[in-house]
Coordinates of C-alpha atoms in Angstrom, one line a residue:
P77 CA -16.5 -0.8 -26.9
G78 CA -15.1 -3.3 -24.5
A79 CA -11.7 -1.6 -24.6
T80 CA -13.2 1.8 -23.9
N81 CA -15.0 0.3 -20.9
M82 CA -11.5 -0.3 -19.5
V83 CA -10.5 3.3 -19.2
T84 CA -11.8 3.7 -15.7
P85 CA -10.2 0.5 -14.4
V86 CA -6.9 1.4 -16.0
R87 CA -6.9 4.9 -14.5
D88 CA -7.9 3.4 -11.2
C89 CA -4.9 1.1 -11.3
M90 CA -2.6 3.9 -12.4
A91 CA -3.7 6.1 -9.5
D92 CA -3.3 3.3 -6.9
S93 CA -0.1 1.9 -8.5
I94 CA -1.7 -1.5 -9.1
P95 CA 0.0 -3.8 -11.7
M96 CA -2.4 -4.9 -14.5
V97 CA -2.0 -6.1 -18.1
V98 CA -5.0 -5.3 -20.4
I99 CA -5.2 -7.1 -23.7
C100 CA -7.5 -5.4 -26.2
G101 CA -8.7 -6.4 -29.6
Q102 CA -8.3 -4.0 -32.5
V103 CA -9.5 -3.9 -36.1
A104 CA -7.2 -5.3 -38.7
R105 CA -4.1 -3.3 -39.4
A106 CA -5.3 -2.3 -42.9
A107 CA -8.5 -0.8 -41.4
I108 CA -6.9 1.2 -38.6
G109 CA -7.7 4.9 -39.1
S110 CA -10.7 4.2 -41.4
D111 CA -13.4 4.5 -38.7
A112 CA -14.1 0.8 -39.2
F113 CA -16.9 -1.0 -37.2
Q114 CA -16.1 -0.9 -33.5
E115 CA -12.7 0.8 -34.1
A116 CA -11.4 3.0 -31.3
P117 CA -8.1 4.8 -31.0
I118 CA -7.1 2.8 -27.9
A119 CA -3.4 3.8 -28.0
A120 CA -4.4 7.5 -27.9
V121 CA -7.2 7.0 -25.4
M122 CA -5.2 4.8 -23.0
G123 CA -2.0 6.7 -23.4
A124 CA -3.1 9.4 -20.9
V125 CA -4.1 7.0 -18.1
A126 CA -1.9 3.9 -18.5
K127 CA 1.8 3.3 -17.5
H128 CA 2.4 2.2 -21.1
V129 CA 0.5 1.2 -24.2
F130 CA 1.6 -1.1 -27.0
L131 CA 0.0 -1.3 -30.4
V132 CA 1.3 -4.6 -32.0
T133 CA 1.8 -4.0 -35.7
E134 CA 4.4 -6.8 -36.3
P135 CA 3.1 -10.3 -35.4
E136 CA 6.6 -11.6 -34.8
K137 CA 6.9 -9.1 -31.9
L138 CA 3.7 -10.2 -30.2
E139 CA 5.3 -12.7 -27.8
G140 CA 8.0 -10.3 -26.7
T141 CA 5.5 -7.5 -26.3
I142 CA 3.3 -9.5 -24.0
R143 CA 6.3 -10.5 -21.9
A144 CA 7.4 -6.8 -21.8
A145 CA 4.0 -5.8 -20.7
F146 CA 4.1 -7.9 -17.6
E147 CA 7.6 -6.7 -16.8
L148 CA 6.6 -3.1 -17.1
A149 CA 3.4 -3.6 -15.0
R150 CA 5.3 -5.3 -12.1
T151 CA 8.6 -3.4 -11.9
G152 CA 9.5 0.0 -10.6
R153 CA 6.3 1.8 -9.5
P154 CA 3.6 -0.7 -10.6
G155 CA 0.9 0.2 -12.9
P156 CA -1.4 -0.8 -15.8
V157 CA 0.0 -1.7 -19.2
V158 CA -2.3 -2.0 -22.3
V159 CA -1.6 -4.2 -25.3
D160 CA -3.7 -3.4 -28.4
I161 CA -3.7 -6.3 -30.8
P162 CA -5.2 -6.0 -34.3
K163 CA -7.4 -8.8 -35.5
D164 CA -5.1 -10.0 -38.3
V165 CA -2.2 -10.1 -35.8
Q166 CA -4.4 -12.2 -33.5
N167 CA -4.9 -14.7 -36.3
W168 CA -1.2 -15.0 -37.1
Q169 CA 0.6 -18.2 -36.4
G170 CA 4.3 -18.5 -35.5
V171 CA 6.8 -20.4 -33.5
Y172 CA 6.8 -19.8 -29.7
Q173 CA 10.2 -18.5 -28.6
G174 CA 9.8 -18.8 -24.8
R175 CA 12.1 -15.8 -24.1
G176 CA 13.0 -12.2 -24.8
V177 CA 11.2 -8.9 -24.7
V178 CA 10.8 -6.2 -27.4
S179 CA 13.8 -3.9 -27.6
S180 CA 11.6 -0.8 -27.1
I181 CA 11.7 -1.2 -23.3
G182 CA 15.5 -1.2 -23.2
T183 CA 15.7 2.3 -21.8
Y184 CA 13.1 1.5 -19.1
Q185 CA 15.1 -1.6 -18.1
K186 CA 18.2 0.5 -17.8
R187 CA 16.4 2.9 -15.5
I188 CA 15.1 0.0 -13.3
R189 CA 18.6 -1.4 -13.0
Q190 CA 19.8 2.1 -11.9
L191 CA 17.0 2.3 -9.4
A192 CA 17.8 -1.1 -8.0
S193 CA 21.4 0.1 -7.4
K194 CA 20.3 3.1 -5.4
R195 CA 20.8 1.9 -1.9
L196 CA 21.2 4.0 1.2
T197 CA 24.7 5.2 1.7
E198 CA 26.5 5.5 5.0
A199 CA 26.2 9.3 4.7
Q200 CA 22.5 9.1 4.2
L201 CA 22.0 6.7 7.1
E202 CA 24.1 9.0 9.4
S203 CA 22.0 12.1 8.4
F204 CA 18.7 10.2 8.8
F205 CA 19.6 8.9 12.3
S206 CA 20.9 12.3 13.3
L207 CA 17.5 13.7 12.6
L208 CA 15.9 10.8 14.5
S209 CA 18.3 11.2 17.5
R210 CA 17.1 14.9 17.9
S211 CA 13.5 13.9 17.8
R212 CA 11.3 13.3 20.8
R213 CA 8.0 12.7 18.9
P214 CA 8.8 10.8 15.7
L215 CA 6.0 9.3 13.6
I216 CA 5.9 7.0 10.6
Y217 CA 3.5 7.9 7.9
A218 CA 3.0 4.7 5.8
G219 CA 1.3 4.5 2.4
G220 CA 0.4 1.9 -0.1
G221 CA 4.0 1.8 -1.3
V222 CA 4.8 -0.3 1.8
V223 CA 2.3 -3.0 0.8
L224 CA 3.3 -2.9 -2.8
A225 CA 7.0 -3.3 -1.9
N226 CA 6.2 -6.3 0.3
A227 CA 7.9 -4.3 3.0
A228 CA 5.4 -4.6 5.8
E229 CA 7.5 -7.1 7.8
E230 CA 10.5 -4.7 7.7
L231 CA 8.3 -1.7 8.6
R232 CA 6.9 -3.6 11.7
E233 CA 10.4 -4.6 12.8
F234 CA 11.8 -1.1 12.4
S235 CA 8.8 0.5 14.2
S236 CA 9.0 -2.1 17.1
L237 CA 12.8 -1.8 17.5
L238 CA 12.8 1.9 17.9
G239 CA 9.3 2.3 19.3
I240 CA 8.1 4.6 16.6
P241 CA 4.3 4.8 16.2
V242 CA 2.7 4.5 12.7
V243 CA -0.2 6.1 10.9
T244 CA -1.3 4.7 7.6
T245 CA -3.1 6.0 4.5
L246 CA -6.2 4.3 3.1
M247 CA -4.0 2.3 0.8
G248 CA -1.5 1.5 3.5
I249 CA -4.0 -0.2 5.8
G250 CA -2.5 -3.6 6.9
A251 CA 1.1 -2.4 6.6
V252 CA 1.1 -2.6 10.4
D253 CA -1.1 -4.7 12.6
T254 CA -4.0 -2.4 13.5
T255 CA -4.4 -4.1 16.9
G256 CA -0.7 -3.4 17.8
P257 CA 0.3 -0.9 20.4
L258 CA 2.2 1.3 18.0
S259 CA -0.6 1.5 15.4
M260 CA -2.4 4.9 15.2
R261 CA -4.6 3.6 12.4
M262 CA -5.6 5.7 9.4
L263 CA -5.0 9.5 9.1
G264 CA -6.6 12.1 6.9
M265 CA -10.0 13.5 6.1
H266 CA -11.8 10.2 7.0
G267 CA -9.2 9.0 9.5
A268 CA -9.1 8.8 13.3
A269 CA -8.9 12.1 15.2
F270 CA -6.1 10.7 17.3
A271 CA -4.1 9.8 14.2
N272 CA -4.4 13.4 12.8
Y273 CA -3.5 14.8 16.2
A274 CA -0.4 12.6 16.2
V275 CA 0.6 14.0 12.9
E276 CA 0.0 17.6 14.2
D277 CA 2.1 17.0 17.3
C278 CA 5.0 15.0 15.8
D279 CA 8.4 16.6 15.4
F280 CA 9.9 14.2 12.8
L281 CA 7.7 12.6 10.1
I282 CA 9.0 9.6 8.3
T283 CA 7.1 9.1 5.1
L284 CA 7.2 5.6 3.6
G285 CA 5.6 5.0 0.1
A286 CA 3.1 7.8 0.6
R287 CA 2.5 10.9 -1.5
F288 CA 0.7 13.5 0.7
D289 CA -2.6 13.0 -1.1
D290 CA -5.2 15.8 -0.7
R291 CA -7.4 13.5 1.4
V292 CA -4.4 13.3 3.8
A293 CA -2.8 16.7 3.6
G294 CA -5.7 18.9 2.6
N295 CA -3.6 22.0 3.1
P296 CA 0.0 20.9 2.6
A297 CA 1.4 24.1 4.3
K298 CA -0.4 23.2 7.5
F299 CA 0.3 19.5 7.4
A300 CA 2.6 18.2 10.2
P301 CA 3.1 21.9 11.3
N302 CA 5.4 21.0 14.3
A303 CA 7.6 18.6 12.3
R304 CA 11.1 20.1 12.4
A305 CA 12.0 17.6 9.6
I306 CA 10.2 15.3 7.1
A307 CA 11.9 12.3 5.5
Q308 CA 10.5 10.7 2.4
F309 CA 11.2 7.3 0.9
D310 CA 9.7 6.6 -2.5
I311 CA 10.5 4.6 -5.6
D312 CA 9.2 7.4 -7.9
A313 CA 11.4 10.5 -8.0
A314 CA 8.4 12.5 -9.2
E315 CA 6.8 12.2 -5.8
I316 CA 9.6 13.9 -3.9
N317 CA 8.8 17.5 -3.0
K318 CA 5.7 17.3 -5.4
V319 CA 3.2 18.3 -2.7
K320 CA 5.1 18.8 0.5
P321 CA 8.7 20.0 0.8
V322 CA 10.9 17.5 2.7
Q323 CA 14.3 17.9 4.4
W324 CA 15.6 14.4 3.7
F325 CA 14.7 11.8 0.9
H326 CA 15.7 8.6 -0.7
I327 CA 14.6 7.2 -4.1
G328 CA 14.8 3.5 -4.3
D329 CA 13.3 0.1 -3.3
L330 CA 11.5 0.5 0.0
K331 CA 12.1 -3.0 1.3
D332 CA 15.8 -2.6 0.7
S333 CA 15.8 0.8 2.3
L334 CA 14.0 -0.4 5.5
R335 CA 16.5 -3.3 5.7
S336 CA 19.3 -0.8 5.7
L337 CA 17.6 1.3 8.3
L338 CA 17.1 -1.8 10.5
A339 CA 20.8 -2.9 10.2
H340 CA 21.9 0.6 11.2
A341 CA 19.4 0.8 14.0
R342 CA 20.7 -2.4 15.6
T343 CA 24.1 -0.9 15.9
L344 CA 22.9 2.1 18.0
E345 CA 24.3 2.1 21.5
T346 CA 21.2 3.8 22.8
K347 CA 17.7 3.7 21.6
P348 CA 15.5 6.9 21.8
D349 CA 13.4 7.2 24.9
L350 CA 9.9 7.8 23.5
S351 CA 8.0 6.9 26.7
A352 CA 6.5 10.5 27.0
W353 CA 5.4 10.4 23.4
H354 CA 3.8 7.0 23.9
R355 CA 1.9 8.3 26.9
E356 CA 0.7 11.3 24.9
L357 CA -0.6 9.1 22.1
A358 CA -2.3 6.7 24.5
E359 CA -4.1 9.7 26.0
L360 CA -5.1 10.9 22.5
K361 CA -6.6 7.4 21.7
K362 CA -8.5 7.6 25.0
S363 CA -9.8 11.1 24.5
Y364 CA -10.7 10.9 20.8
P365 CA -11.7 7.3 20.1
M366 CA -13.7 6.1 17.0
D367 CA -17.2 5.8 18.4
F368 CA -20.9 6.2 17.5
D369 CA -24.3 6.5 19.2
R370 CA -24.5 3.2 21.0
D371 CA -27.9 4.1 22.6
S372 CA -29.7 4.6 19.2
E373 CA -32.7 2.4 18.5
L374 CA -31.5 2.2 14.9
I375 CA -29.0 -0.3 13.7
Q376 CA -25.8 1.6 13.3
P377 CA -23.5 0.7 10.4
Y378 CA -20.5 1.0 12.6
Y379 CA -22.0 -1.5 15.0
V380 CA -22.6 -4.0 12.1
I381 CA -18.9 -3.7 11.2
E382 CA -17.8 -4.0 14.8
E383 CA -19.8 -7.3 15.2
I384 CA -18.4 -8.7 11.9
N385 CA -14.9 -7.7 13.1
K386 CA -15.4 -9.7 16.3
I387 CA -15.8 -12.8 14.1
T388 CA -13.1 -12.1 11.5
K389 CA -10.5 -10.9 14.1
G390 CA -8.5 -9.0 11.5
E391 CA -7.9 -12.1 9.4
A392 CA -10.5 -11.8 6.6
I393 CA -10.0 -10.3 3.2
I394 CA -12.2 -7.2 3.1
A395 CA -13.2 -5.5 -0.2
T396 CA -15.3 -2.4 -0.5
G397 CA -17.2 -0.3 -2.9
V398 CA -16.8 3.5 -2.6
G399 CA -18.7 5.8 -0.3
Q400 CA -19.6 6.0 3.4
H401 CA -19.4 2.2 3.8
Q402 CA -15.9 2.3 2.5
M403 CA -14.7 4.7 5.2
W404 CA -16.7 2.9 7.9
A405 CA -14.9 -0.3 6.9
A406 CA -11.5 1.4 7.0
Q407 CA -12.2 2.8 10.4
Y408 CA -13.8 -0.1 12.2
F409 CA -12.2 -3.3 10.8
D410 CA -8.9 -4.7 12.1
F411 CA -6.2 -5.9 9.7
R412 CA -3.5 -8.1 11.1
Q413 CA -1.6 -8.5 7.8
P414 CA -1.1 -6.6 4.5
R415 CA -3.2 -7.4 1.4
L416 CA -6.3 -8.1 3.3
W417 CA -7.8 -4.7 2.4
L418 CA -9.0 -4.2 -1.2
T419 CA -10.4 -0.8 -2.1
S420 CA -10.4 1.9 -4.8
G421 CA -8.4 4.8 -3.3
S422 CA -7.4 7.6 -5.5
M423 CA -10.1 7.3 -8.2
G424 CA -12.9 6.2 -5.8
T425 CA -14.5 4.0 -8.3
M426 CA -18.0 2.8 -7.2
G427 CA -18.7 -0.8 -8.0
F428 CA -15.2 -1.9 -7.1
G429 CA -16.1 -4.1 -4.2
L430 CA -17.9 -7.2 -5.6
P431 CA -15.5 -7.9 -8.5
A432 CA -12.5 -7.3 -6.3
A433 CA -13.9 -9.8 -3.7
L434 CA -14.5 -12.4 -6.4
G435 CA -10.9 -12.0 -7.6
A436 CA -9.6 -12.4 -4.1
Q437 CA -11.7 -15.5 -3.5
V438 CA -10.4 -17.1 -6.7
A439 CA -6.9 -16.4 -5.6
H440 CA -7.5 -17.5 -2.0
P441 CA -10.3 -20.1 -2.0
E442 CA -9.4 -21.1 1.6
R443 CA -9.9 -17.5 2.9
L444 CA -13.0 -15.7 4.2
V445 CA -13.7 -12.9 1.7
I446 CA -16.3 -10.2 2.5
D447 CA -17.5 -7.4 0.3
I448 CA -18.7 -4.4 2.4
D449 CA -20.8 -2.4 0.0
G450 CA -23.3 0.4 -0.3
D451 CA -26.7 0.3 -2.0
A452 CA -25.6 2.4 -4.9
S453 CA -22.1 1.0 -5.2
I454 CA -23.3 -2.6 -5.3
R455 CA -25.6 -1.8 -8.2
M456 CA -22.8 -0.7 -10.4
N457 CA -21.6 -4.3 -10.9
M458 CA -24.5 -6.4 -9.7
G459 CA -24.2 -8.6 -12.7
E460 CA -21.1 -10.1 -11.1
L461 CA -23.4 -12.0 -8.8
E462 CA -23.8 -14.4 -11.7
T463 CA -20.0 -14.8 -11.8
A464 CA -20.2 -15.8 -8.1
T465 CA -22.9 -18.4 -8.7
T466 CA -21.4 -19.7 -11.9
Y467 CA -18.0 -20.4 -10.3
N468 CA -19.4 -21.2 -6.8
L469 CA -17.4 -18.5 -5.1
P470 CA -18.5 -18.2 -1.4
V471 CA -18.0 -14.4 -1.1
K472 CA -20.0 -12.8 1.6
V473 CA -21.7 -9.5 0.7
C474 CA -22.9 -7.0 3.3
V475 CA -24.8 -4.0 1.9
L476 CA -25.0 -1.0 4.2
N477 CA -28.0 1.0 2.9
N478 CA -27.5 4.7 3.4
I479 CA -30.2 5.4 0.8
G480 CA -27.7 6.7 -1.7
D481 CA -29.5 5.1 -4.6

């Protein structure tokens, strides 16, 4: 039952490309398939939602399997890997080898090596910058892949060097400093109006580690309608042209790709003049700001977040549950750096906030960690308050009650 409880977290990690290794207990090998007490076909159940599943049937391969699981989870497009270990394999004793992985991932390792070798060619760079040179309203559309690739620094430098504004997805928040002049904040269904207008008006859309999710491009045919060209960078070939046709693409490591773009950009004799585009976007921000009823006698949730944000100044780690409070937090908090925003994106799993905040606090005991939650979402994992008190974790919890429970 504990393993089946992990189905939602595993799917959550797969959908948001989060590396995780899940180690499950299974009945003894001889009892597998007999409907033994607490037996569940974990390999079959998890196979549809995990990046990979191992069922360890040879004790001698346990060490290599665990090491392979971590390699699979962290490399390429990250994701969850499940290791199902029968009880008798758990009880086995053997000599620790300290090296090696199971041979079954050899083909995967070969693909990862090939992926690492796929760097931008001179021809690709020339064609990309040719598209950029003809653009008067370029826009960067940055997703969670920028954060996962640890490429935020390169993105910021590239954006600043050429003056290209940036919109981000929910999972891409923090890829650029939200207080910076080139930040157009979050786009999409719950994004800023000015961000969506920027996408509508741009003539060249540069997509970095994003996948044209339905919450961003609800009607793909009408998304970025004035873009004469769309370029897409992704580590997963399956994402190219999956939702939105693009005119230019590259499959490879995003950090390396941005470094190549930067190196080429520094050699340009003239930089694009985007002053008119900057003025248009500034006017959009002024005309369509994020705002609320500031004259209301009621305490507005946006106001609560604004006041907390004045204290945190974009430096706190913010975790959320799922619901209205999640979107309010995305809209009204500032984030100066990546990995300060923890939320369940694609799956939208209620109850995510508190345990995520606790994990962040354990990892960063010196940081201020805040869980912005809803009255229904917090109840999903309220038992984790005991974890906080048991381990003396000073997580701050702010519940925005929209009477959802």
